CSV table of C-alpha atoms in Angstrom, one decimal:
chain,number,residue,atom,x,y,z
P,1112,MET,CA,-14.3,-62.7,-63.1
P,1113,ASN,CA,-17.6,-64.4,-62.6
P,1114,PRO,CA,-19.0,-66.3,-65.6
P,1115,LEU,CA,-22.0,-63.9,-66.1
P,1116,LYS,CA,-19.9,-60.8,-66.3
P,1117,LYS,CA,-17.4,-62.6,-68.5
P,1118,ALA,CA,-20.1,-63.6,-70.9
P,1119,TYR,CA,-21.5,-60.0,-71.0
P,1120,CYS,CA,-18.0,-58.6,-71.7
P,1121,ARG,CA,-17.4,-61.0,-74.6
P,1122,VAL,CA,-20.8,-60.4,-76.1
P,1123,PHE,CA,-20.3,-56.6,-75.9
P,1124,GLN,CA,-16.9,-56.9,-77.6
P,1125,ASN,CA,-18.1,-59.1,-80.3
P,1126,VAL,CA,-20.9,-56.8,-81.2
P,1127,PHE,CA,-18.3,-54.0,-81.6
P,1128,LYS,CA,-16.0,-56.2,-83.6
P,1129,PHE,CA,-18.6,-57.2,-86.1
P,1130,ALA,CA,-19.8,-53.6,-86.3
P,1131,LEU,CA,-16.3,-52.3,-87.2
P,1132,PRO,CA,-16.7,-52.3,-90.9
P,1133,LEU,CA,-19.9,-50.2,-90.5
P,1134,LEU,CA,-18.5,-47.5,-88.2
P,1135,PRO,CA,-17.2,-44.2,-89.5
P,1136,TYR,CA,-13.5,-44.6,-88.7
P,1137,ARG,CA,-11.1,-42.4,-90.7
P,1138,ASN,CA,-7.5,-41.6,-90.6
P,1139,PRO,CA,-6.3,-38.0,-90.4
P,1140,LYS,CA,-4.7,-36.5,-93.5
P,1141,ILE,CA,-0.9,-36.4,-93.0
P,1142,ILE,CA,1.0,-33.1,-93.5
P,1143,GLY,CA,4.8,-33.5,-93.4
P,1144,SER,CA,5.7,-30.1,-92.0
P,1145,VAL,CA,4.1,-27.2,-90.1
P,1146,LYS,CA,4.8,-25.1,-93.2
P,1147,GLY,CA,1.8,-26.9,-94.8
P,1148,ILE,CA,-0.7,-25.7,-92.3
P,1149,PRO,CA,-1.5,-22.2,-93.8
P,1150,GLU,CA,-2.7,-23.8,-97.0
P,1151,VAL,CA,-5.2,-25.9,-95.1
P,1152,LEU,CA,-6.5,-22.9,-93.2
P,1153,GLU,CA,-6.6,-20.6,-96.3
P,1154,LYS,CA,-8.7,-23.1,-98.2
P,1155,ARG,CA,-11.4,-22.6,-95.5
P,1156,ASN,CA,-10.8,-18.8,-95.3
P,1157,TYR,CA,-9.7,-19.2,-91.7
P,1158,ASN,CA,-7.4,-16.5,-90.4
P,1159,ASN,CA,-7.7,-16.9,-86.6
P,1160,VAL,CA,-6.7,-20.0,-84.7
P,1161,LEU,CA,-6.1,-21.3,-81.1
P,1162,ILE,CA,-3.0,-23.2,-80.4
P,1163,ILE,CA,-3.2,-25.5,-77.3
P,1164,THR,CA,0.1,-26.6,-75.9
P,1165,ASP,CA,1.9,-26.6,-72.5
P,1166,ALA,CA,4.4,-24.3,-70.8
P,1167,GLY,CA,7.3,-26.8,-71.2
P,1168,ILE,CA,6.8,-27.0,-75.0
P,1169,ARG,CA,6.6,-23.3,-75.3
P,1170,SER,CA,9.6,-22.6,-73.1
P,1171,LEU,CA,11.7,-24.9,-75.4
P,1172,GLY,CA,10.8,-22.7,-78.3
P,1173,LEU,CA,9.1,-25.6,-80.2
P,1174,THR,CA,6.1,-23.4,-81.2
P,1175,GLU,CA,8.3,-20.7,-82.8
P,1176,ARG,CA,8.4,-22.3,-86.3
P,1177,LEU,CA,4.6,-22.7,-86.3
P,1178,GLU,CA,4.2,-19.1,-85.1
P,1179,GLN,CA,6.5,-17.7,-87.7
P,1180,THR,CA,4.7,-19.8,-90.4
P,1181,LEU,CA,1.3,-18.4,-89.3
P,1182,LYS,CA,2.6,-14.8,-89.2
P,1183,ARG,CA,4.0,-15.0,-92.7
P,1184,SER,CA,0.6,-16.1,-93.9
P,1185,CYS,CA,-1.1,-13.3,-92.0
P,1186,ILE,CA,-3.0,-15.8,-89.8
P,1187,SER,CA,-3.7,-14.6,-86.3
P,1188,TYR,CA,-3.2,-17.0,-83.4
P,1189,HIS,CA,-3.7,-17.2,-79.7
P,1190,ILE,CA,-1.8,-19.7,-77.5
P,1191,TYR,CA,-3.1,-21.6,-74.5
P,1192,ASP,CA,-0.1,-23.1,-72.8
P,1193,LYS,CA,-1.3,-24.1,-69.3
P,1194,THR,CA,-2.1,-27.7,-70.2
P,1195,VAL,CA,-0.8,-30.1,-67.5
P,1196,ALA,CA,0.6,-33.6,-67.8
P,1197,ASN,CA,-2.9,-35.2,-67.3
P,1198,PRO,CA,-5.2,-32.4,-68.7
P,1199,THR,CA,-8.0,-31.4,-66.4
P,1200,THR,CA,-11.4,-30.0,-66.8
P,1201,VAL,CA,-10.0,-26.6,-65.7
P,1202,ASN,CA,-7.6,-26.7,-68.6
P,1203,VAL,CA,-10.5,-27.4,-71.0
P,1204,ASP,CA,-12.6,-24.6,-69.6
P,1205,GLU,CA,-9.7,-22.1,-69.8
P,1206,ALA,CA,-8.9,-23.0,-73.4
P,1207,LEU,CA,-12.7,-22.9,-74.3
P,1208,HIS,CA,-13.0,-19.3,-73.0
P,1209,MET,CA,-9.8,-18.3,-74.9
P,1210,TYR,CA,-11.3,-19.7,-78.1
P,1211,LEU,CA,-14.6,-18.1,-77.7
P,1212,ASP,CA,-13.4,-14.7,-76.4
P,1213,ASN,CA,-11.1,-14.3,-79.4
P,1214,ASP,CA,-13.5,-15.6,-82.1
P,1215,CYS,CA,-11.1,-18.4,-83.2
P,1216,GLN,CA,-12.0,-20.6,-86.1
P,1217,ALA,CA,-9.8,-23.7,-85.6
P,1218,ILE,CA,-7.8,-25.5,-83.1
P,1219,ILE,CA,-4.2,-26.7,-83.3
P,1220,GLY,CA,-3.1,-29.2,-80.6
P,1221,PHE,CA,0.6,-28.9,-80.3
P,1222,GLY,CA,2.5,-31.2,-78.0
P,1223,GLY,CA,2.2,-34.6,-76.5
P,1224,GLY,CA,-1.0,-36.6,-75.8
P,1225,SER,CA,-2.0,-34.2,-73.0
P,1226,SER,CA,-2.1,-31.1,-75.3
P,1227,MET,CA,-3.9,-33.0,-78.0
P,1228,ASP,CA,-6.4,-34.4,-75.5
P,1229,CYS,CA,-7.0,-31.0,-74.2
P,1230,ALA,CA,-7.5,-29.7,-77.8
P,1231,LYS,CA,-10.0,-32.5,-78.5
P,1232,ALA,CA,-12.0,-31.9,-75.4
P,1233,THR,CA,-12.1,-28.2,-76.0
P,1234,ALA,CA,-13.4,-28.8,-79.5
P,1235,ALA,CA,-16.0,-31.1,-78.0
P,1236,ARG,CA,-17.2,-28.4,-75.6
P,1237,ILE,CA,-17.4,-25.9,-78.5
P,1238,ALA,CA,-19.5,-28.3,-80.5
P,1239,LYS,CA,-21.7,-29.1,-77.4
P,1240,PRO,CA,-21.7,-26.0,-75.3
P,1241,HIS,CA,-24.6,-27.1,-73.1
P,1242,GLN,CA,-23.0,-30.4,-72.0
P,1243,SER,CA,-20.2,-31.0,-69.5
P,1244,LEU,CA,-17.3,-33.2,-70.2
P,1245,ALA,CA,-18.6,-35.6,-67.6
P,1246,GLN,CA,-21.8,-36.0,-69.6
P,1247,MET,CA,-19.7,-36.9,-72.7
P,1248,LYS,CA,-17.8,-39.6,-70.9
P,1249,GLY,CA,-17.8,-43.0,-72.5
P,1250,ILE,CA,-18.5,-43.8,-76.1
P,1251,LEU,CA,-20.5,-42.2,-78.9
P,1252,LYS,CA,-21.9,-39.2,-77.0
P,1253,ILE,CA,-20.8,-36.2,-79.2
P,1254,HIS,CA,-22.5,-36.8,-82.5
P,1255,LYS,CA,-21.7,-33.3,-83.8
P,1256,LYS,CA,-19.1,-31.9,-86.1
P,1257,LEU,CA,-16.2,-30.2,-84.3
P,1258,PRO,CA,-14.3,-27.1,-85.3
P,1259,LEU,CA,-11.3,-27.9,-87.6
P,1260,LEU,CA,-8.8,-29.8,-85.5
P,1261,ILE,CA,-5.1,-30.1,-86.4
P,1262,ALA,CA,-2.8,-32.2,-84.3
P,1263,ILE,CA,1.0,-31.7,-84.2
P,1264,PRO,CA,2.7,-34.3,-82.1
P,1265,THR,CA,6.0,-33.3,-80.5
P,1266,THR,CA,6.4,-36.8,-79.0
P,1267,ALA,CA,6.5,-40.0,-81.0
P,1268,GLY,CA,4.3,-42.0,-78.8
P,1269,THR,CA,0.8,-41.1,-77.8
P,1270,GLY,CA,-0.8,-41.6,-81.2
P,1271,SER,CA,-3.4,-39.0,-80.1
P,1272,GLU,CA,-3.2,-37.4,-83.6
P,1273,THR,CA,-5.1,-40.5,-85.0
P,1274,THR,CA,-7.5,-41.5,-82.2
P,1275,LEU,CA,-11.1,-40.9,-81.4
P,1276,ALA,CA,-10.3,-40.5,-77.7
P,1277,ALA,CA,-9.7,-37.7,-75.3
P,1278,VAL,CA,-8.6,-38.6,-71.7
P,1279,ILE,CA,-9.4,-35.9,-69.1
P,1280,THR,CA,-9.0,-35.7,-65.4
P,1281,ASP,CA,-11.7,-34.2,-63.2
P,1282,ALA,CA,-10.0,-31.4,-61.4
P,1283,GLU,CA,-11.9,-32.0,-58.2
P,1284,THR,CA,-12.2,-35.8,-57.9
P,1285,ARG,CA,-8.9,-36.6,-59.8
P,1286,HIS,CA,-10.9,-39.3,-61.6
P,1287,LYS,CA,-9.5,-39.9,-65.0
P,1288,TYR,CA,-11.9,-40.8,-67.8
P,1289,ALA,CA,-12.0,-41.1,-71.6
P,1290,ILE,CA,-14.4,-39.5,-74.1
P,1291,ASN,CA,-14.7,-41.6,-77.3
P,1292,ASP,CA,-16.4,-40.6,-80.5
P,1293,PHE,CA,-15.5,-40.4,-84.1
P,1294,PRO,CA,-15.7,-36.5,-84.4
P,1295,LEU,CA,-12.7,-36.4,-82.1
P,1296,ILE,CA,-10.3,-37.8,-84.7
P,1297,PRO,CA,-8.3,-34.8,-85.9
P,1298,ARG,CA,-8.7,-33.8,-89.6
P,1299,TYR,CA,-5.0,-33.4,-90.0
P,1300,ALA,CA,-1.9,-34.8,-88.4
P,1301,VAL,CA,1.4,-32.9,-88.9
P,1302,LEU,CA,4.2,-35.5,-88.7
P,1303,ASP,CA,7.2,-33.0,-88.6
P,1304,PRO,CA,10.4,-34.6,-87.1
P,1305,LYS,CA,11.9,-31.2,-86.5
P,1306,VAL,CA,9.5,-30.4,-83.7
P,1307,THR,CA,10.7,-33.6,-81.9
P,1308,LEU,CA,14.5,-32.9,-82.0
P,1309,SER,CA,14.5,-31.1,-78.6
P,1310,LEU,CA,12.9,-34.1,-76.8
P,1311,PRO,CA,15.1,-35.3,-73.9
P,1312,PRO,CA,16.3,-39.0,-74.1
P,1313,PHE,CA,14.1,-40.2,-71.2
P,1314,ILE,CA,11.0,-38.7,-72.7
P,1315,THR,CA,11.9,-40.1,-76.1
P,1316,ALA,CA,12.2,-43.5,-74.5
P,1317,THR,CA,8.9,-43.4,-72.5
P,1318,THR,CA,6.9,-42.0,-75.3
P,1319,GLY,CA,8.4,-44.6,-77.7
P,1320,MET,CA,7.4,-47.3,-75.2
P,1321,ASP,CA,4.0,-45.8,-75.1
P,1322,ALA,CA,3.7,-46.3,-78.8
P,1323,LEU,CA,5.0,-49.8,-78.4
P,1324,THR,CA,2.2,-50.5,-75.8
P,1325,HIS,CA,-0.4,-49.2,-78.2
P,1326,ALA,CA,0.8,-51.5,-81.0
P,1327,VAL,CA,1.2,-54.6,-78.7
P,1328,GLU,CA,-2.2,-54.2,-77.0
P,1329,ALA,CA,-4.0,-53.6,-80.2
P,1330,TYR,CA,-2.3,-56.6,-81.8
P,1331,ILE,CA,-2.9,-59.2,-79.0
P,1332,GLY,CA,-6.5,-58.1,-78.5
P,1333,ASN,CA,-9.6,-60.0,-79.8
P,1334,SER,CA,-10.9,-57.3,-82.1
P,1335,THR,CA,-8.3,-56.9,-84.7
P,1336,THR,CA,-8.7,-56.6,-88.5
P,1337,PRO,CA,-6.2,-57.2,-91.3
P,1338,GLY,CA,-5.6,-53.4,-91.4
P,1339,THR,CA,-5.0,-53.0,-87.6
P,1340,ARG,CA,-2.7,-56.0,-87.5
P,1341,LYS,CA,-0.6,-54.5,-90.3
P,1342,ASN,CA,-0.5,-51.1,-88.6
P,1343,ALA,CA,0.6,-52.7,-85.4
P,1344,LEU,CA,3.3,-54.8,-87.0
P,1345,ASP,CA,4.6,-51.8,-88.9
P,1346,ALA,CA,4.7,-49.8,-85.7
P,1347,VAL,CA,6.6,-52.6,-83.8
P,1348,ARG,CA,9.1,-52.9,-86.6
P,1349,LEU,CA,9.8,-49.2,-86.8
P,1350,ILE,CA,10.2,-48.9,-83.0
P,1351,PHE,CA,12.7,-51.7,-82.7
P,1352,GLU,CA,14.6,-50.3,-85.6
P,1353,ASN,CA,14.7,-46.7,-84.5
P,1354,LEU,CA,14.0,-46.1,-80.8
P,1355,ASP,CA,17.5,-46.8,-79.6
P,1356,THR,CA,18.9,-44.4,-82.2
P,1357,ALA,CA,16.4,-41.7,-81.3
P,1358,TYR,CA,17.3,-42.2,-77.7
P,1359,THR,CA,21.1,-42.0,-78.2
P,1360,ASP,CA,21.2,-39.5,-81.0
P,1361,GLY,CA,18.2,-37.1,-80.6
P,1362,ASN,CA,19.3,-35.1,-83.7
P,1363,ASN,CA,18.9,-38.1,-86.0
P,1364,ILE,CA,16.1,-36.7,-88.2
P,1365,GLU,CA,15.4,-40.1,-89.9
P,1366,ALA,CA,15.0,-41.9,-86.6
P,1367,ARG,CA,12.7,-39.2,-85.4
P,1368,ARG,CA,10.7,-39.3,-88.6
P,1369,ASN,CA,10.3,-43.1,-88.3
P,1370,MET,CA,9.3,-42.9,-84.7
P,1371,LEU,CA,6.6,-40.4,-85.6
P,1372,ARG,CA,5.4,-42.9,-88.3
P,1373,ALA,CA,5.5,-45.7,-85.7
P,1374,SER,CA,3.4,-43.7,-83.3
P,1375,TYR,CA,0.9,-42.9,-86.1
P,1376,PHE,CA,0.6,-46.5,-87.2
P,1377,ALA,CA,0.1,-47.6,-83.6
P,1378,GLY,CA,-2.5,-45.0,-83.1
P,1379,CYS,CA,-4.4,-46.2,-86.2
P,1380,ALA,CA,-4.2,-49.7,-84.8
P,1381,PHE,CA,-5.5,-49.1,-81.4
P,1382,THR,CA,-8.2,-46.6,-82.4
P,1383,LYS,CA,-10.1,-49.5,-84.1
P,1384,SER,CA,-8.8,-52.5,-82.0
P,1385,TYR,CA,-8.6,-50.8,-78.6
P,1386,VAL,CA,-6.0,-51.3,-75.9
P,1387,GLY,CA,-6.2,-53.4,-72.7
P,1388,TYR,CA,-5.4,-53.6,-69.0
P,1389,VAL,CA,-2.0,-51.9,-69.4
P,1390,HIS,CA,-3.7,-48.7,-70.3
P,1391,ALA,CA,-6.6,-49.1,-67.8
P,1392,ILE,CA,-4.0,-49.4,-65.0
P,1393,ALA,CA,-1.9,-46.6,-66.3
P,1394,HIS,CA,-4.9,-44.3,-66.6
P,1395,SER,CA,-5.8,-44.9,-62.9
P,1396,LEU,CA,-2.2,-44.1,-61.9
P,1397,GLY,CA,-2.1,-41.0,-64.0
P,1398,GLY,CA,-5.3,-39.7,-62.6
P,1399,LYS,CA,-4.5,-40.4,-58.9
P,1400,TYR,CA,-0.8,-39.6,-58.8
P,1401,ASN,CA,-0.1,-37.8,-62.1
P,1402,VAL,CA,2.3,-40.5,-63.2
P,1403,PRO,CA,3.3,-39.8,-66.8
P,1404,HIS,CA,1.3,-42.0,-69.1
P,1405,GLY,CA,4.2,-43.3,-71.3
P,1406,LEU,CA,6.2,-44.1,-68.1
P,1407,ALA,CA,3.4,-46.0,-66.5
P,1408,ASN,CA,2.8,-48.0,-69.7
P,1409,ALA,CA,6.4,-48.9,-70.0
P,1410,VAL,CA,6.6,-50.1,-66.4
P,1411,ILE,CA,3.4,-52.2,-66.6
P,1412,LEU,CA,3.6,-53.7,-70.1
P,1413,PRO,CA,5.8,-56.8,-69.6
P,1414,MET,CA,4.1,-57.6,-66.3
P,1415,VAL,CA,0.6,-57.8,-68.0
P,1416,LEU,CA,2.0,-59.7,-70.9
P,1417,GLU,CA,3.3,-62.3,-68.6
P,1418,THR,CA,0.0,-62.4,-66.8
P,1419,TYR,CA,-1.8,-63.2,-70.0
P,1420,GLY,CA,0.3,-66.3,-70.3
P,1421,ASP,CA,-0.3,-68.9,-73.0
P,1422,SER,CA,-3.3,-67.1,-74.5
P,1423,ILE,CA,-1.0,-64.8,-76.4
P,1424,THR,CA,2.2,-66.8,-77.1
P,1425,HIS,CA,1.5,-67.2,-80.8
P,1426,LYS,CA,0.8,-63.5,-81.3
P,1427,LEU,CA,3.9,-62.5,-79.3
P,1428,ARG,CA,5.9,-64.9,-81.6
P,1429,ASN,CA,4.7,-62.9,-84.6
P,1430,LEU,CA,5.7,-59.7,-82.9
P,1431,ALA,CA,9.1,-61.1,-82.1
P,1432,VAL,CA,9.7,-62.1,-85.7
P,1433,THR,CA,8.6,-58.6,-86.9
P,1434,ALA,CA,11.0,-57.0,-84.3
P,1435,GLY,CA,13.8,-59.1,-85.7
P,1436,LEU,CA,14.3,-61.0,-82.5
P,1437,CYS,CA,14.0,-64.5,-84.1
P,1438,ASP,CA,13.0,-66.2,-87.3
P,1439,LYS,CA,9.6,-67.5,-88.2
P,1440,HIS,CA,10.6,-71.1,-87.3
P,1441,GLU,CA,11.0,-70.4,-83.6
P,1442,ASP,CA,8.5,-72.0,-81.4
P,1443,ASP,CA,5.7,-69.9,-79.9
P,1444,LYS,CA,6.7,-70.1,-76.2
P,1445,THR,CA,10.4,-69.3,-76.8
P,1446,ALA,CA,9.7,-66.5,-79.2
P,1447,ALA,CA,7.1,-65.0,-76.8
P,1448,ARG,CA,9.6,-65.1,-74.0
P,1449,MET,CA,12.2,-63.4,-76.2
P,1450,PHE,CA,9.8,-60.6,-77.0
P,1451,ILE,CA,8.9,-59.9,-73.3
P,1452,ASP,CA,12.6,-60.1,-72.4
P,1453,ALA,CA,13.4,-57.6,-75.2
P,1454,ILE,CA,10.9,-55.1,-73.7
P,1455,LYS,CA,12.6,-55.6,-70.3
P,1456,ASP,CA,16.0,-55.0,-71.8
P,1457,MET,CA,14.7,-51.8,-73.4
P,1458,LYS,CA,13.5,-50.6,-70.0
P,1459,LYS,CA,16.9,-51.2,-68.5
P,1460,ARG,CA,18.7,-49.3,-71.3
P,1461,TYR,CA,16.4,-46.4,-70.9
P,1462,GLY,CA,16.5,-46.3,-67.1
P,1463,ILE,CA,12.8,-47.3,-66.6
P,1464,GLY,CA,12.1,-49.2,-63.5
P,1465,ASP,CA,9.7,-52.0,-62.6
P,1466,TYR,CA,7.7,-50.2,-59.9
P,1467,ILE,CA,5.5,-47.2,-59.3
P,1468,PRO,CA,6.6,-45.7,-56.0
P,1469,GLU,CA,3.7,-43.4,-55.7
P,1470,ILE,CA,1.2,-46.2,-55.2
P,1471,GLN,CA,-0.4,-46.3,-51.7
P,1472,GLU,CA,-1.7,-49.6,-50.5
P,1473,THR,CA,-4.8,-48.1,-49.2
P,1474,ASP,CA,-5.6,-46.7,-52.6
P,1475,ILE,CA,-5.4,-50.0,-54.5
P,1476,PRO,CA,-9.1,-51.1,-54.2
P,1477,GLU,CA,-10.1,-47.6,-55.7
P,1478,LEU,CA,-7.5,-47.8,-58.4
P,1479,ALA,CA,-8.6,-51.3,-59.4
P,1480,HIS,CA,-12.2,-50.3,-59.4
P,1481,TYR,CA,-11.4,-47.5,-61.9
P,1482,ALA,CA,-9.4,-49.8,-64.1
P,1483,ASP,CA,-12.1,-52.4,-64.1
P,1484,LYS,CA,-14.7,-49.8,-64.9
P,1485,GLU,CA,-12.7,-48.4,-67.9
P,1486,ALA,CA,-11.6,-51.7,-69.4
P,1487,ASN,CA,-14.7,-53.9,-68.9
P,1488,PRO,CA,-16.6,-54.6,-71.1
P,1489,LEU,CA,-15.0,-52.3,-73.7
P,1490,TYR,CA,-11.4,-53.6,-74.1
P,1491,PRO,CA,-11.3,-56.9,-75.9
P,1492,VAL,CA,-8.4,-58.2,-73.8
P,1493,PRO,CA,-7.0,-61.8,-74.2
P,1494,VAL,CA,-7.8,-62.7,-70.6
P,1495,LEU,CA,-10.6,-61.0,-68.7
P,1496,MET,CA,-9.9,-59.7,-65.1
P,1497,ASP,CA,-12.2,-58.1,-62.6
P,1498,ALA,CA,-11.3,-55.5,-60.0
P,1499,GLY,CA,-10.2,-58.1,-57.5
P,1500,GLU,CA,-7.8,-59.7,-60.0
P,1501,LEU,CA,-6.5,-56.4,-61.1
P,1502,GLU,CA,-5.6,-55.5,-57.5
P,1503,THR,CA,-2.9,-58.2,-57.6
P,1504,LEU,CA,-1.2,-56.3,-60.4
P,1505,TYR,CA,-1.1,-53.0,-58.4
P,1506,TYR,CA,0.5,-54.8,-55.5
P,1507,ARG,CA,3.2,-56.1,-57.8
P,1508,LEU,CA,3.9,-52.5,-58.9
P,1509,MET,CA,4.6,-51.4,-55.3
P,1510,PRO,CA,8.4,-51.2,-54.5
P,1511,PRO,CA,9.5,-53.9,-52.1
P,1512,ALA,CA,10.2,-52.7,-48.5
P,1513,GLY,CA,13.5,-50.8,-48.4
P,1514,ASN,CA,13.5,-50.3,-52.1
P,1515,CYS,CA,11.5,-47.0,-52.4
């Protein structure tokens, strides 16, 4: 990256860092079960809600407990279940019309990050009916109070129940972009482990690695606070203690509960301290090829950590100690290597590879452009890279010839 752009990025990031204490961040109020939702709605005299989810979640019957709970409390509901893996502008338009046509009063995002992103973007369109999502792209462009938004994560990974971001894919161009503003933070997060029990092992693993990526990128960045560092460390500890159990024994309610807590802590960390190039690259791959976000993060994470080199060895040592991989007396380089190797070992145990087979070489300049545009100057990464430097990472993600 040329010196002028590098200087601009660092000045931009430092302004945000010093403004952190003045910004209206908040954490959602936690509800421990879907059975607590009617009380929240009844306090506001709400009796008609829109549930935004996806067809897979609904076919597994995961919404049934919520539906029965609402019925018993005489709360009407409508379900939009067409959300796709990387939610599109079409999804948001369809959900918006369902909300308005049925005079709904609140939105419940039920599912993984895609359903919650769709719910957030729908709420934003309700608050600002005369603006398109593209006009809200970027940071601090909503400014208005959204309808009551309740998030119910069915995966322990995205952290979307805590964040001020909604990531949407333009249905025509397939460009994936983020909308970031404080009103997008849900008012309530329902951390109910029972809704995660049906999650298949591989999805459990990739979403858990997604949470790990959130925690790690938040921790190694340059805009941390004591609070976000603690959140990130708590998330890393819980993931290393519980992800293997949740993967091998999906009915272990305690492991599932702890993974939801880990995802929540990681979400609180990166909402304030942001993520980095792992996410920027993963978002470009999700937009272009529909690669699941958690899977992309898991594949990319150790590669980017190695690329950062010595700039993060001390921080990785702290993460290694927290993960129980070594004691606090281990030297930085050795401990950092242990942490990266532990991530690689996790990937092997969970059947996660090192490549993204969908990548087409001719697409790499465009992909790198989008990653550069997303990350710079916003993400306070340890080492700055421009589009040309990011291209080399995409090439490393291509399977070797004969290994597709």
